[in-house]
Coordinates of C-alpha atoms in Angstrom, one line a residue:
M1 CA 8.3 -5.7 21.4
H2 CA 8.6 -4.0 24.4
L3 CA 10.7 -4.3 27.4
G4 CA 7.9 -6.1 28.9
H5 CA 7.2 -8.3 26.4
A6 CA 11.6 -8.9 27.3
F7 CA 11.4 -9.4 30.6
S8 CA 8.2 -12.2 30.1
A9 CA 10.5 -14.2 27.1
L10 CA 13.9 -13.4 29.6
T11 CA 12.0 -15.1 32.5
A12 CA 9.9 -18.1 30.4
F13 CA 13.9 -18.7 28.4
G14 CA 15.4 -18.5 32.2
A15 CA 13.3 -20.8 33.6
A16 CA 13.6 -23.3 30.6
Q17 CA 17.6 -23.2 31.1
R18 CA 17.8 -23.8 34.0
A19 CA 15.5 -26.6 34.8
G20 CA 17.4 -28.2 31.2
G21 CA 13.8 -27.6 29.6
T22 CA 13.3 -25.9 26.0
L23 CA 11.6 -23.1 25.3
A24 CA 8.5 -22.8 22.6
L25 CA 7.9 -19.8 20.9
R26 CA 4.7 -19.5 18.8
I27 CA 3.3 -16.8 17.1
E28 CA 0.3 -16.8 17.6
D29 CA -1.6 -14.5 14.6
I30 CA -4.9 -16.3 14.7
D31 CA -6.2 -11.9 14.2
Q32 CA -5.1 -11.3 10.8
T33 CA -6.0 -7.7 10.8
R34 CA -3.0 -6.6 13.2
C35 CA -0.9 -9.5 11.9
R36 CA 2.4 -8.1 9.2
P37 CA 5.2 -10.8 8.4
E38 CA 7.7 -7.9 9.2
F39 CA 6.1 -8.4 12.9
E40 CA 7.3 -11.9 13.1
A41 CA 10.4 -11.0 11.4
A42 CA 11.2 -8.1 14.2
I43 CA 10.3 -10.4 16.8
Y44 CA 12.6 -13.4 15.5
E45 CA 15.3 -10.1 15.4
D46 CA 14.8 -8.7 19.0
L47 CA 15.1 -11.7 20.8
R48 CA 18.1 -12.8 19.2
W49 CA 19.7 -9.7 20.2
L50 CA 18.9 -10.3 24.0
G51 CA 20.2 -14.3 23.4
V52 CA 17.0 -16.2 23.4
D53 CA 16.6 -19.5 21.7
W54 CA 14.3 -21.6 21.3
A55 CA 13.2 -25.2 19.8
E56 CA 12.3 -25.1 16.3
P57 CA 10.3 -25.6 13.8
V58 CA 8.9 -22.2 15.1
R59 CA 4.6 -23.0 15.3
R60 CA 2.2 -20.3 13.7
Q61 CA -1.6 -20.3 14.5
S62 CA -2.3 -19.7 11.4
D63 CA -0.9 -22.1 9.7
H64 CA -3.0 -24.8 11.9
M65 CA -6.2 -23.1 11.3
A66 CA -8.4 -27.3 10.8
E67 CA -6.8 -28.2 14.0
Y68 CA -8.1 -25.9 15.9
R69 CA -11.8 -25.6 13.8
A70 CA -11.7 -29.7 14.5
A71 CA -10.7 -29.5 18.4
L72 CA -14.4 -26.5 18.4
D73 CA -15.6 -29.6 15.9
A74 CA -15.8 -31.6 18.5
L75 CA -16.7 -30.4 21.8
I76 CA -19.9 -29.3 19.2
A77 CA -20.6 -32.4 18.3
R78 CA -20.8 -33.4 22.9
G79 CA -23.5 -30.4 23.1
L80 CA -21.1 -28.7 24.9
C81 CA -21.0 -25.2 23.0
Y82 CA -24.0 -23.4 21.4
R83 CA -24.6 -20.4 18.6
C84 CA -25.4 -16.8 20.1
F85 CA -26.7 -14.7 17.6
K86 CA -26.4 -12.0 19.6
T87 CA -24.3 -8.4 19.1
R88 CA -22.7 -6.7 20.8
T89 CA -24.6 -4.4 21.3
E90 CA -27.4 -6.8 21.3
I91 CA -25.4 -8.6 24.8
L92 CA -24.5 -5.4 27.1
G93 CA -28.6 -3.9 26.2
D94 CA -29.0 -7.6 28.2
I95 CA -26.1 -7.1 31.0
A96 CA -27.8 -3.3 31.6
R97 CA -31.6 -4.3 31.9
A98 CA -30.2 -7.6 34.6
P99 CA -26.8 -6.3 35.9
H100 CA -26.8 -9.1 38.7
L101 CA -27.1 -12.0 36.1
A102 CA -23.6 -10.7 34.8
P103 CA -20.7 -9.8 37.4
S104 CA -17.6 -8.2 35.6
G105 CA -15.3 -10.3 34.6
P106 CA -12.0 -10.9 33.4
E107 CA -12.6 -10.2 29.8
G108 CA -16.0 -7.6 31.0
P109 CA -19.2 -9.0 32.4
A110 CA -19.4 -12.4 32.3
Y111 CA -22.1 -12.9 29.6
V112 CA -24.4 -16.2 30.1
G113 CA -26.7 -17.1 27.5
A114 CA -28.3 -20.0 25.3
P115 CA -29.2 -21.7 22.7
L116 CA -32.2 -20.4 20.1
D117 CA -35.2 -22.6 19.8
A118 CA -34.8 -24.7 17.1
E119 CA -36.5 -23.1 15.1
E120 CA -35.8 -20.1 15.3
E121 CA -32.0 -21.1 15.0
R122 CA -32.4 -22.5 11.7
M123 CA -33.7 -19.1 10.0
L124 CA -31.2 -17.0 11.6
L125 CA -28.8 -19.6 9.8
A126 CA -30.5 -19.0 6.4
E127 CA -30.7 -15.6 6.5
G128 CA -27.1 -16.3 6.8
A129 CA -26.8 -14.4 10.8
P130 CA -22.9 -14.2 11.7
F131 CA -22.3 -16.0 15.6
A132 CA -20.3 -17.3 17.8
W133 CA -20.1 -20.9 18.7
R134 CA -20.0 -20.3 23.1
L135 CA -19.2 -22.3 25.4
S136 CA -21.9 -23.6 27.6
L137 CA -20.3 -23.6 31.3
A138 CA -23.9 -25.1 32.6
R139 CA -23.1 -27.9 29.7
A140 CA -19.9 -28.3 31.1
E141 CA -20.4 -28.5 34.3
A142 CA -22.8 -31.2 33.8
A143 CA -20.5 -33.3 31.4
L144 CA -17.9 -33.5 33.3
D145 CA -17.1 -35.5 36.4
G146 CA -15.3 -33.7 39.2
F147 CA -16.3 -29.8 37.2
G148 CA -16.0 -28.6 41.3
A149 CA -12.7 -30.4 42.0
L150 CA -10.9 -28.8 39.0
H151 CA -7.8 -27.0 39.8
F152 CA -4.2 -25.9 38.4
I153 CA -1.0 -25.5 40.1
E154 CA 0.3 -22.1 40.5
E155 CA 3.9 -22.0 41.4
D156 CA 6.6 -18.8 42.1
V157 CA 8.2 -17.3 39.6
D158 CA 11.5 -19.0 40.5
G159 CA 9.5 -22.3 41.3
A160 CA 10.4 -22.4 45.0
D161 CA 6.8 -22.5 46.0
R162 CA 3.8 -23.8 44.5
R163 CA 0.3 -24.3 45.8
R164 CA -3.3 -25.4 44.3
I165 CA -5.6 -23.9 43.6
A166 CA -9.0 -24.1 42.9
A167 CA -10.1 -22.8 39.2
A168 CA -13.6 -21.2 39.0
P169 CA -13.5 -20.8 35.0
G170 CA -17.2 -19.2 35.9
M171 CA -15.9 -15.5 36.5
F172 CA -15.9 -15.5 32.3
G173 CA -19.4 -16.5 32.1
D174 CA -20.2 -18.1 28.5
V175 CA -17.3 -18.0 26.8
V176 CA -16.4 -17.2 23.1
L177 CA -14.6 -20.1 21.4
G178 CA -15.3 -19.3 18.0
R179 CA -17.1 -17.9 15.2
K180 CA -19.1 -18.2 12.3
D181 CA -16.2 -17.9 9.9
S182 CA -13.3 -18.3 11.8
G183 CA -11.3 -20.6 13.9
A184 CA -11.0 -21.1 17.5
S185 CA -9.9 -18.3 19.9
Y186 CA -6.8 -17.1 21.5
H187 CA -8.2 -19.6 24.3
L188 CA -8.9 -22.8 22.7
A189 CA -6.3 -22.3 20.1
S190 CA -3.6 -21.5 22.9
V191 CA -4.9 -24.9 24.9
H192 CA -4.5 -27.1 22.3
D193 CA -0.8 -26.0 21.0
D194 CA -0.1 -26.1 24.8
A195 CA -1.4 -29.8 24.9
R196 CA -0.5 -30.4 21.7
A197 CA 2.9 -29.8 22.5
G198 CA 3.3 -31.1 25.7
V199 CA 4.0 -28.0 27.4
T200 CA 4.8 -27.9 30.9
H201 CA 4.8 -24.9 32.5
V202 CA 3.0 -22.1 31.2
I203 CA 5.5 -18.6 32.8
R204 CA 3.5 -15.5 32.1
G205 CA 2.4 -12.0 33.6
E206 CA -0.4 -11.5 36.0
D207 CA -2.2 -10.1 33.9
L208 CA -3.4 -13.4 32.4
G209 CA -3.9 -15.2 35.4
P210 CA -7.8 -15.3 35.4
A211 CA -6.9 -17.2 31.8
A212 CA -5.6 -20.2 33.9
H213 CA -9.1 -20.5 35.5
L214 CA -10.6 -20.9 32.0
H215 CA -8.0 -23.0 30.2
T216 CA -7.7 -25.7 33.1
L217 CA -11.4 -26.4 32.5
L218 CA -10.6 -26.3 28.8
Y219 CA -7.7 -29.0 29.8
A220 CA -10.1 -31.1 31.4
L221 CA -12.4 -31.0 27.8
L222 CA -10.3 -31.3 26.0
E223 CA -9.2 -35.0 28.2
A224 CA -4.9 -33.1 28.1
P225 CA -3.1 -32.7 31.2
A226 CA -2.9 -29.1 32.6
P227 CA 0.0 -27.2 32.4
V228 CA 2.1 -25.5 36.0
Y229 CA 1.0 -22.1 35.9
R230 CA 3.9 -19.1 37.1
H231 CA 2.9 -15.7 36.4
H232 CA 5.5 -12.9 36.9
R233 CA 5.0 -8.9 38.0
L234 CA 4.3 -6.3 35.3
I235 CA 7.0 -3.9 34.0
T236 CA 5.8 -0.5 34.3
D237 CA 6.4 3.0 33.2
D238 CA 7.5 5.9 35.3
Q239 CA 3.5 6.7 36.5
G240 CA 2.5 2.9 37.1
R241 CA 1.4 2.1 33.7
R242 CA 1.6 -0.9 32.3
L243 CA 3.3 -0.7 28.8
A244 CA 1.9 -0.8 25.7
K245 CA 3.6 -1.5 21.8
R246 CA 2.6 2.0 21.2
D247 CA 5.3 2.9 23.8
K248 CA 8.3 3.8 21.3
A249 CA 11.0 4.8 24.0
V250 CA 10.9 1.4 25.0
A251 CA 11.0 -0.5 22.1
L252 CA 14.0 -2.9 22.2
R253 CA 15.0 -2.1 18.7
A254 CA 14.8 1.4 19.7
L255 CA 17.0 1.0 22.4
R256 CA 19.3 -1.3 20.4
E257 CA 19.6 1.3 17.8
A258 CA 20.5 3.7 21.3
G259 CA 23.2 2.0 21.7
V260 CA 21.9 0.0 24.7
T261 CA 23.5 -3.0 24.8
P262 CA 21.2 -6.9 26.3
A263 CA 23.1 -6.8 29.9
E264 CA 21.7 -3.2 30.0
V265 CA 17.7 -4.4 29.5
R266 CA 19.1 -7.3 31.9
A267 CA 19.9 -5.1 34.4
R268 CA 16.9 -2.8 33.9
L269 CA 14.6 -4.7 34.4
G270 CA 16.3 -6.5 37.4
L271 CA 17.7 -10.1 35.9
I272 CA 21.0 -10.8 36.8
D273 CA 23.1 -13.9 34.7

């Protein structure tokens, strides 16, 4: 963890304490290619050093892949998702030929596709072709009463001011919710977990602000109440760049080994006990 992670964790922990609530810690390790047991252990070590406490047991997403698959299957059964066999290169080619059909979104061009005809799909499935399950925005809009009135509540970091924001999930296009041989995407898994745990407030960096628009739609499709959102500022380096895991100088372990105290970390982040 680095200073940016520390700021997010301390901000959420402080909010939970002030509200008489509990901080939920979740290990989002769906992408097993980048996850290691030692990384998870380091997260616990860093958080405890900061003085952060959380509810037990910690939810590890890789232990619940069947749940996410069931949530995805339920959306598929309702006809809200379709198989997309196109590779990233093919999608980029489609976008290059008709850029006006794929405006820029939070995760790149907002691709909108459509199901293949039944015969072509059967052929590709018989060949074992890889595919992704995409949420059809058009079908979701048709199936969901009140689609145009979707909204979420955004609070400032201290919770003193709140406002109603109209949700615009279309900025993501037909987002990928799962793949042929894997469980759900981050979007579906995180919404499922928050709904299951009864999370009331999601507090995270402003870089994830757009995700609230898509997640509001997913909560509605899963028939679950949406949380209140707070998006805090990002911690940057001396050049104004967002911190990354490669920035060893601001890694909490390095700071700890250099004799920096948790109180000094809080002060550096502008947090006052």
